[in-house]
mmCIF file of C-alpha atoms and ligand atoms in Angstrom:
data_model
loop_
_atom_site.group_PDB
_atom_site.id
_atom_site.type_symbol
_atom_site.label_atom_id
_atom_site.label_comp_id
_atom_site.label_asym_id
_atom_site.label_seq_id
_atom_site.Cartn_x
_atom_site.Cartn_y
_atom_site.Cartn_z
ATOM 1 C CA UNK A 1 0.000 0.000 0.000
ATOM 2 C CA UNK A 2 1.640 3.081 -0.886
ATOM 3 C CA UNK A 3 0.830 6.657 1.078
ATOM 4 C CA UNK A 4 -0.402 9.877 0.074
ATOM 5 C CA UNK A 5 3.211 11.050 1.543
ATOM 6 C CA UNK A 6 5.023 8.724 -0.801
ATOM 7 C CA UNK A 7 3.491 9.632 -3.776
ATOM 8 C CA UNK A 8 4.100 12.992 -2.900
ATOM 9 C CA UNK A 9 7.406 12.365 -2.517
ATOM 10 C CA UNK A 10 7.713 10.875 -6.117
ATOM 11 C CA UNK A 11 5.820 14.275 -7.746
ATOM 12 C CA UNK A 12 8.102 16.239 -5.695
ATOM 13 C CA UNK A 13 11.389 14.193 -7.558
ATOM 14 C CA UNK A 14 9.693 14.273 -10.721
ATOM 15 C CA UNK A 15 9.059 18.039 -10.929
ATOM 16 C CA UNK A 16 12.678 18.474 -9.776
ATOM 17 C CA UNK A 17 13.996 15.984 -12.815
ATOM 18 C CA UNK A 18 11.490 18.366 -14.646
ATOM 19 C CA UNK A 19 13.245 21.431 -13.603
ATOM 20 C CA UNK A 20 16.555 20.451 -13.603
ATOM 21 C CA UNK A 21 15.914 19.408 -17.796
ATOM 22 C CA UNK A 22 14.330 22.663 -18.459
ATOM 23 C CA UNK A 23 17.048 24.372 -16.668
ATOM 24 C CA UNK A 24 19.765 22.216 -18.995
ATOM 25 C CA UNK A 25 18.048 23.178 -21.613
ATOM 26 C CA UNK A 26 17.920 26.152 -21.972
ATOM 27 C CA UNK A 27 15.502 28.363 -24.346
ATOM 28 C CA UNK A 28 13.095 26.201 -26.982
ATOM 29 C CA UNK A 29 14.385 25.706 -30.463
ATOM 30 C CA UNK A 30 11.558 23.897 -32.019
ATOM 31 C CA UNK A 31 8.464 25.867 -31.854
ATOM 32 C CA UNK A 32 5.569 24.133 -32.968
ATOM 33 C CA UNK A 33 1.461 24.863 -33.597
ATOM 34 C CA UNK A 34 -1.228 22.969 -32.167
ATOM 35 C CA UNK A 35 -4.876 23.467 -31.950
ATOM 36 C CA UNK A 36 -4.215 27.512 -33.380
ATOM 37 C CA UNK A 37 -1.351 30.377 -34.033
ATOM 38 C CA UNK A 38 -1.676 30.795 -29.946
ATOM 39 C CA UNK A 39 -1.380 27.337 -29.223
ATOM 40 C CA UNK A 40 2.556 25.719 -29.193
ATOM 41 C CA UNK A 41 4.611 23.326 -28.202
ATOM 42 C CA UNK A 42 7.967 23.313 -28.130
ATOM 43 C CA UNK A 43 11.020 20.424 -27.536
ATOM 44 C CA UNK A 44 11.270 21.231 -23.871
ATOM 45 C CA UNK A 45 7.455 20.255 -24.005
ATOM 46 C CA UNK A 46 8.197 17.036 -24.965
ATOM 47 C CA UNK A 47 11.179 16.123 -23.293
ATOM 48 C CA UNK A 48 9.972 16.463 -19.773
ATOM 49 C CA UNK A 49 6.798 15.231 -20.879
ATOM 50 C CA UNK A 50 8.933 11.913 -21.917
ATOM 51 C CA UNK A 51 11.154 11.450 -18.931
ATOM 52 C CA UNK A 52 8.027 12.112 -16.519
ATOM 53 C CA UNK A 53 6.661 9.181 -18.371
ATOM 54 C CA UNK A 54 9.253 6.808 -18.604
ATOM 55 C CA UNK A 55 10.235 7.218 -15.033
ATOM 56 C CA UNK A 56 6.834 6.743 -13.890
ATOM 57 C CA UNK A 57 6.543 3.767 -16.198
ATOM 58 C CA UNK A 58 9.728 2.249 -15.014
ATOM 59 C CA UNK A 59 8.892 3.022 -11.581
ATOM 60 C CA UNK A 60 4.542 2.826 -11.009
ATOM 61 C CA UNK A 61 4.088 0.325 -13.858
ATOM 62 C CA UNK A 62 0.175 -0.278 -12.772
ATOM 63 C CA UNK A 63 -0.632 3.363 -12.839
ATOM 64 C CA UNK A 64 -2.462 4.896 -15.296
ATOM 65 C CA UNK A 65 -0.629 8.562 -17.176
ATOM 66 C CA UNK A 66 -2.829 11.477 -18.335
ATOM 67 C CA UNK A 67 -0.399 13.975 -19.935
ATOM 68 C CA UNK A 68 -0.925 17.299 -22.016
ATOM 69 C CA UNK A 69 1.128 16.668 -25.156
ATOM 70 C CA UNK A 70 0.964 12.850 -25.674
ATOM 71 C CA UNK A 71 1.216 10.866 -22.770
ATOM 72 C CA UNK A 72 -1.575 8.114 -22.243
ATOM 73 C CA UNK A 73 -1.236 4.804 -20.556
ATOM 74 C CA UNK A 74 -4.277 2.791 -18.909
ATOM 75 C CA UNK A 75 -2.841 1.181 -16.306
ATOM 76 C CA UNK A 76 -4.902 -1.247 -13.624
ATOM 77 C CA UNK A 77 -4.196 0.248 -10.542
ATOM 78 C CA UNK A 78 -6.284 2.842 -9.004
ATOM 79 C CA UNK A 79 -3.607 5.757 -9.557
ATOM 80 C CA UNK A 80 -3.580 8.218 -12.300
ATOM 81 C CA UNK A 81 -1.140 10.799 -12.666
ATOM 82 C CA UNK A 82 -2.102 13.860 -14.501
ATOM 83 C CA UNK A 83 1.007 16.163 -16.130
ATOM 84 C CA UNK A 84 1.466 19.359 -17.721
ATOM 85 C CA UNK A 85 5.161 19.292 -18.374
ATOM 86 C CA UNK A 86 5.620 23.335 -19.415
ATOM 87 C CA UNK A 87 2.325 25.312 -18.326
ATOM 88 C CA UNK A 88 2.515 28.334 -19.770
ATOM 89 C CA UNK A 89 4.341 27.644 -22.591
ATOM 90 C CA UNK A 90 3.546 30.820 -24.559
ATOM 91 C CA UNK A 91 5.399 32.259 -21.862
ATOM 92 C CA UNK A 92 8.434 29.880 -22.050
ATOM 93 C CA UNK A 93 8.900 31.027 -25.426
ATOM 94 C CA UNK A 94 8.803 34.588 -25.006
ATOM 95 C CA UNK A 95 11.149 33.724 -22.282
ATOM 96 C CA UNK A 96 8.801 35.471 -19.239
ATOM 97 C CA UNK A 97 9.455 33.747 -16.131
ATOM 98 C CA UNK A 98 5.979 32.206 -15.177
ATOM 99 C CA UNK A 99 5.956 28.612 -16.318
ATOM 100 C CA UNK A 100 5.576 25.551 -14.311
ATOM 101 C CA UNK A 101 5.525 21.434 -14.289
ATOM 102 C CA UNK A 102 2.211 20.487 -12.962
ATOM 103 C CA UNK A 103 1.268 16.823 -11.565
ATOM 104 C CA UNK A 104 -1.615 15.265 -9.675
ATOM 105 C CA UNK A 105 -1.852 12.467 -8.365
ATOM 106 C CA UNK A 106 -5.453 10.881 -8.595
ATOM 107 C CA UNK A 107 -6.942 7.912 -7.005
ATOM 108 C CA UNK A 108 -10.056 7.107 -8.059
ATOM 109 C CA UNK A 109 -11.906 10.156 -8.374
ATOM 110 C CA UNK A 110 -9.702 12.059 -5.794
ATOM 111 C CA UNK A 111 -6.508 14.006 -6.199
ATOM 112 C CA UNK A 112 -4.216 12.723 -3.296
ATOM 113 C CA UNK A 113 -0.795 14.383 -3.544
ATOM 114 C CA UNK A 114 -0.149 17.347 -6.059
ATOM 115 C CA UNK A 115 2.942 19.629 -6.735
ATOM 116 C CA UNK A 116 2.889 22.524 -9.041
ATOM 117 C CA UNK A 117 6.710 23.820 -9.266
ATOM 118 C CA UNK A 118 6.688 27.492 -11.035
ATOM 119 C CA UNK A 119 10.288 26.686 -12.808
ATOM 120 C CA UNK A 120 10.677 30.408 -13.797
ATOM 121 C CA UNK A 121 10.630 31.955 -10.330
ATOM 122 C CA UNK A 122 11.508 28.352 -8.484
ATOM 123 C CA UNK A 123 8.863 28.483 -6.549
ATOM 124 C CA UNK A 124 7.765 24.600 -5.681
ATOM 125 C CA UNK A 125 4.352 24.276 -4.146
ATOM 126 C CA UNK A 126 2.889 21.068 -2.787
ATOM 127 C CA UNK A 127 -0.047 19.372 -1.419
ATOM 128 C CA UNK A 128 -1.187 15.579 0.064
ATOM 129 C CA UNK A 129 -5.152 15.590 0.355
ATOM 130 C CA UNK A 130 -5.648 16.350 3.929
ATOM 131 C CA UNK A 131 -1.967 17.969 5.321
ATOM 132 C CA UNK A 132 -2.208 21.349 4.116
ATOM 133 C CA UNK A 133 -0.413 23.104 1.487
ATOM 134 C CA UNK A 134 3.371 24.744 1.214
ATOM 135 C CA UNK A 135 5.377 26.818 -1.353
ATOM 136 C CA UNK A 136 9.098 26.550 -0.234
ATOM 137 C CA UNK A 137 8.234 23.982 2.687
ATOM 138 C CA UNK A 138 6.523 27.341 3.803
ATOM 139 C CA UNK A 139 2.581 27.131 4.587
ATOM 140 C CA UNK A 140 0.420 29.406 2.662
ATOM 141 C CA UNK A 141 -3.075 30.701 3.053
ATOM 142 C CA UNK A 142 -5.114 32.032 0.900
ATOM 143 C CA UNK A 143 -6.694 36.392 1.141
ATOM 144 C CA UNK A 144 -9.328 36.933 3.809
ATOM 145 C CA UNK A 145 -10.998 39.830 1.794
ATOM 146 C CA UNK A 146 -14.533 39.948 2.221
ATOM 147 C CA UNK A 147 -16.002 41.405 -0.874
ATOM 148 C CA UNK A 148 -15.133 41.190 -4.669
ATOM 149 C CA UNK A 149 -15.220 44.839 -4.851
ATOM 150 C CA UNK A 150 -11.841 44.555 -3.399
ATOM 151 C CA UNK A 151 -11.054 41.539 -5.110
ATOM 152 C CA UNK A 152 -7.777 41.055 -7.491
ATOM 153 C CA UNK A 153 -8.672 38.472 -10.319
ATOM 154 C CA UNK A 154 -6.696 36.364 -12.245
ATOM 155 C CA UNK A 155 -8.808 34.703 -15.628
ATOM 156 C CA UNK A 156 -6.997 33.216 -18.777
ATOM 157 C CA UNK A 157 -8.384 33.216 -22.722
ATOM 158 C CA UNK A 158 -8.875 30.326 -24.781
ATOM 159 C CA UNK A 159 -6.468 29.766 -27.971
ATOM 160 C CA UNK A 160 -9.539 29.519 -30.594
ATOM 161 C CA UNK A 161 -10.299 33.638 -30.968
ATOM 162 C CA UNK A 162 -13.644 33.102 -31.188
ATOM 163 C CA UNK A 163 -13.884 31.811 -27.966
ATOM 164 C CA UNK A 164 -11.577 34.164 -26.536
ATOM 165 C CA UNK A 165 -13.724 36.833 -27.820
ATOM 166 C CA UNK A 166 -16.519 35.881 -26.045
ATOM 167 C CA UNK A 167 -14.641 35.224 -23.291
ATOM 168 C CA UNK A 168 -13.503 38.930 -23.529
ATOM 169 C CA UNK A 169 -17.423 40.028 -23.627
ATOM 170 C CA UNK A 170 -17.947 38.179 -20.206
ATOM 171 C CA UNK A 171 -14.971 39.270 -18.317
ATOM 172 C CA UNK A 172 -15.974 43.377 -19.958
ATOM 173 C CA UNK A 173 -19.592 42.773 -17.667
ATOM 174 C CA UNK A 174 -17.551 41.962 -15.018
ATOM 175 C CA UNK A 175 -14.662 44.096 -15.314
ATOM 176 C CA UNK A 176 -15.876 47.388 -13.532
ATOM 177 C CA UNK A 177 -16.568 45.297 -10.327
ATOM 178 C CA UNK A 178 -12.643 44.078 -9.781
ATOM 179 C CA UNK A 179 -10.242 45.981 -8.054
ATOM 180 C CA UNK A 180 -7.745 44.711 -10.764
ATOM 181 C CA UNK A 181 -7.074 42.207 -13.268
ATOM 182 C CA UNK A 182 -4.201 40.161 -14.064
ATOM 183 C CA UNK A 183 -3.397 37.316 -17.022
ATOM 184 C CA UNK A 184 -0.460 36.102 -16.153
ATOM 185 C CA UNK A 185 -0.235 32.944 -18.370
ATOM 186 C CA UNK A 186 -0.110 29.510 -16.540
ATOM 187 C CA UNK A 187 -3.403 28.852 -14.936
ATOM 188 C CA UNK A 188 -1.465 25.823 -12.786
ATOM 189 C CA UNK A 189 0.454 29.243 -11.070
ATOM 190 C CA UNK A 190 -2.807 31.240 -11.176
ATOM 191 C CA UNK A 191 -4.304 28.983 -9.421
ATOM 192 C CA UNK A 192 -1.431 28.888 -6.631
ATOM 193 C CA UNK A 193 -1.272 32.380 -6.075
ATOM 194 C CA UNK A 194 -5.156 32.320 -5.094
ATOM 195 C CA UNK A 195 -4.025 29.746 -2.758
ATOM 196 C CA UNK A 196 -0.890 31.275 -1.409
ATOM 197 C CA UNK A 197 -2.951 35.278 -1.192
ATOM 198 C CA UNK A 198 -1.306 36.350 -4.398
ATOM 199 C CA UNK A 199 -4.433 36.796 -6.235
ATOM 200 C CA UNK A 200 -7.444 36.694 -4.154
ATOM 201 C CA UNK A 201 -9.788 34.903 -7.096
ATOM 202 C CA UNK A 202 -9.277 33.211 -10.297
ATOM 203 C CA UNK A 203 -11.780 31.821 -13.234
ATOM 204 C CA UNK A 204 -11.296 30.474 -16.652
ATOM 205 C CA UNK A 205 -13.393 28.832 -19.162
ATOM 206 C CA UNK A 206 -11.931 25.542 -21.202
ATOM 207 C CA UNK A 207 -9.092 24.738 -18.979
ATOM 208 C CA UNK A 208 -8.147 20.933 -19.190
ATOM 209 C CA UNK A 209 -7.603 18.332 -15.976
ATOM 210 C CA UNK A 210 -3.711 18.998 -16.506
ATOM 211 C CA UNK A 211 -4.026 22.633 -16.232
ATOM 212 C CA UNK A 212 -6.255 22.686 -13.141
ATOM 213 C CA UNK A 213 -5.953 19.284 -11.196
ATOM 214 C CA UNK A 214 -2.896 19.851 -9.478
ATOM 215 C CA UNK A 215 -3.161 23.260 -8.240
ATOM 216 C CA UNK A 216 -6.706 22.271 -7.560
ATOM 217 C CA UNK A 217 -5.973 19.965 -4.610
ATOM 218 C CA UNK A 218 -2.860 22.833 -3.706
ATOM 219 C CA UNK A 219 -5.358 25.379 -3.832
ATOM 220 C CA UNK A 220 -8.118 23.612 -1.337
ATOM 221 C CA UNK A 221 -5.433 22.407 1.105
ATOM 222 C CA UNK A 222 -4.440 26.161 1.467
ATOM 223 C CA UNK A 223 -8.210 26.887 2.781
ATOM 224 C CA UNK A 224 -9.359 28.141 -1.025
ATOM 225 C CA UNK A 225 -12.585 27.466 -2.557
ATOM 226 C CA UNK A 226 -12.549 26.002 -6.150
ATOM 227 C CA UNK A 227 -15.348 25.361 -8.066
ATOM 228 C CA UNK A 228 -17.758 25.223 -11.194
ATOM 229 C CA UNK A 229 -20.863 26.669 -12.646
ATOM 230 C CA UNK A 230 -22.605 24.565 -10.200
ATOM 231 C CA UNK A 231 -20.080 22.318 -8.644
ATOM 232 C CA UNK A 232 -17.619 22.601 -6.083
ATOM 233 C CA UNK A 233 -14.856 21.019 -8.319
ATOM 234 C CA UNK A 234 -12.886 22.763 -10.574
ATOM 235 C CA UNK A 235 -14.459 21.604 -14.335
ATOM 236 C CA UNK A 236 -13.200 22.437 -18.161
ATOM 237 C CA UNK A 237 -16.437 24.556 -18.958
ATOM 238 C CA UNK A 238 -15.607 26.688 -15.921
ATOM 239 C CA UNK A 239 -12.541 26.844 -13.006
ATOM 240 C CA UNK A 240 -12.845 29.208 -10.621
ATOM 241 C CA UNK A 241 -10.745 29.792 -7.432
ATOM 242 C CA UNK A 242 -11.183 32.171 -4.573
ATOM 243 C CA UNK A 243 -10.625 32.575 -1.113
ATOM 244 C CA UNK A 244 -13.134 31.218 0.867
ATOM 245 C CA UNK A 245 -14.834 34.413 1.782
ATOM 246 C CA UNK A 246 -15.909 36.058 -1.832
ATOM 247 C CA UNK A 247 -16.265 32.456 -3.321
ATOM 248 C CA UNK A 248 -20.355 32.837 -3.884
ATOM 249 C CA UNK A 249 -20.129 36.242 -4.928
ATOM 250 C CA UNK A 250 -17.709 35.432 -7.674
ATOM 251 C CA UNK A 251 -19.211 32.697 -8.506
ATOM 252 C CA UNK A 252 -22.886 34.402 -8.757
ATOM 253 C CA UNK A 253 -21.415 37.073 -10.756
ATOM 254 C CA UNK A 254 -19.554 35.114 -13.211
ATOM 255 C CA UNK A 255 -23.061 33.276 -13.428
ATOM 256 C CA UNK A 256 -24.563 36.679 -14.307
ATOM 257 C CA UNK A 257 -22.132 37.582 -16.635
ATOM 258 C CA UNK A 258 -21.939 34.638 -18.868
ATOM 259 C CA UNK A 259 -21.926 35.550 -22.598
ATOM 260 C CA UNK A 260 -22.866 32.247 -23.309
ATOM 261 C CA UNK A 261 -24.044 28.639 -22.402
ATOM 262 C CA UNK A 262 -20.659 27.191 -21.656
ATOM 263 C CA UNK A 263 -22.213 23.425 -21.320
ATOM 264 C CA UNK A 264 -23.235 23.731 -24.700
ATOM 265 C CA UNK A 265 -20.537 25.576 -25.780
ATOM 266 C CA UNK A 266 -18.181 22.717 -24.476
ATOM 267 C CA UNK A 267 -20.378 20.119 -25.749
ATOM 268 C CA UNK A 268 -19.568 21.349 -29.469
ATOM 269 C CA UNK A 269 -16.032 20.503 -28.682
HETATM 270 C C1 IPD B 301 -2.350 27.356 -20.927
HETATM 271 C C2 IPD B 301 -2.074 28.262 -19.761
HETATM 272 C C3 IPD B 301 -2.855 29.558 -19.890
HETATM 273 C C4 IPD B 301 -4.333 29.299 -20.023
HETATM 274 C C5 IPD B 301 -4.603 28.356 -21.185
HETATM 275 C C6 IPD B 301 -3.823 27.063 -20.993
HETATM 276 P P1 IPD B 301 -0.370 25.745 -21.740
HETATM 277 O O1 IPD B 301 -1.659 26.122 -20.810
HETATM 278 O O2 IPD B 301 -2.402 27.623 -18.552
HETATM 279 O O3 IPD B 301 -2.682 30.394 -18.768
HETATM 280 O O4 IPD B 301 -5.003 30.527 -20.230
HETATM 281 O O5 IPD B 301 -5.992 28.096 -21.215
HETATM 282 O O6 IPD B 301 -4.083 26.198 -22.067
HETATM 283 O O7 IPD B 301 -0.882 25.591 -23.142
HETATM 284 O O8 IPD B 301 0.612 26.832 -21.601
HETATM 285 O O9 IPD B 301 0.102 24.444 -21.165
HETATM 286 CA CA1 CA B 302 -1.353 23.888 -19.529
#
């Protein structure tokens, strides 16, 4: 039976392998398109991506491996881990120093141990369902602001411009009500700043599991809120995390604000 503290353990030495390549490295070469003109990949992407796996392979065999650019095993154990190797890659290319390795550790339906290590500014932040959460073996809490009036946001835009558009349209409804607004680029590190009091609320439409899983379970161990539309867990048609105080505010008003029906919209996929 393995703990909650081991497989923390093992995230922890992954995202340091992770670092350590990206570090060796050095700047991206290969600069590649997905989905859209905003959506790339690059070597580095692919690299960590591949030693994460084969280390995990070599090591978990059983588990099952949910990564961004092409990792997919089904293993038969009850363990899934679930990597971004470079979040924020836009902003590893333009060489701005807010990117991070992101894995989760899932069992079953639960995220269990999760680490979220912001390369750029080495900043490592971890979490084990249950024990809190730390940046720098340092515990962090999230704001205790009471009212979103006061609140500084953090949101993200999709990479298909239509979609960002509208996206655009519901965070203009909303946009007089902030104190501030911020887009820095990796919603794995958004996501941690709500829960270390860097941000006091965050929400973005069309974020995958690798984006939002780890820094879900980081975020909630800090004494965050995250949520949904209607859920309190963090979805693709909507992610939102706040401190604990402003969360149904936030949420209400991103309800009201909506430009469109994001289940549907997600749907169409
Ligand atoms: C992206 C970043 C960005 C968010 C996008 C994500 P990637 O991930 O997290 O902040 O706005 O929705 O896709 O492509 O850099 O791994
Ligand atoms: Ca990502």
């Amino acid at each position: 039976m393995t703990t909650n503290t081991q497989l923390l353990e093992l995230a922890t030495e992954l995202s340091i392998k992770a670092k350590d390549l990206v570090v060796a490295h050095g700047s991206p070469k290969e600069i590649a398109e997905k989905s859209s003109r905003s959506d790339v990949v690059t070597e580095v992407d692919e690299l960590v991506e591949g030693m994460i796996r084969s280390e995990l392979r070599s090591i978990r065999p059983e588990d099952s491996i949910l990564g961004e650019e092409q990792a997919r095993y089904q293993g038969e154990s009850e363990y899934t881990w679930v990597i971004d190797p470079i979040d924020g890659t836009t902003n590893f290319v333009y060489d701005i120093p807010n990117f991070a390795v992101s894995i989760a550790v899932i069992r079953g339906d639960q995220c269990v141990a999760a680490v979220v290590y912001d390369i750029g500014n080495d900043e490592l932040y971890r979490a084990e369902k249950g024990r809190g959460a730390t940046r720098n073996g340092k515990s962090i809490s999230p704001t205790s602001i009471t009212s979103v009036r006061n609140a500084l946001v953090g949101t993200g835009f999709s990479y298909d411009s239509k979609r960002r558009k509208r996206q655009a349209q519901t965070l203009l409804a909303m946009v007089e009500t902030f104190r501030d607004i911020r887009r820095a680029g990796a919603a794995s590190i958004d996501i941690c700043w709500v829960a270390c009091g860097r941000l006091d609320a965050f929400y973005e439409q069309g974020l995958w599991p690798w984006d939002y899983k780890a820094a879900e379970l980081i975020a909630t161990e800090a004494g965050a809120r995250v949520g949904s539309l209607n859920q309190d867990v963090a979805q693709r048609t909507l992610t939102i995390a706040s401190n604990p105080f402003i969360f149904n505010e936030f949420r209400g008003l991103i309800k009201k604000s909506l430009v469109m029906d994001v289940e549907a919209d997600y749907l169409d996929d």
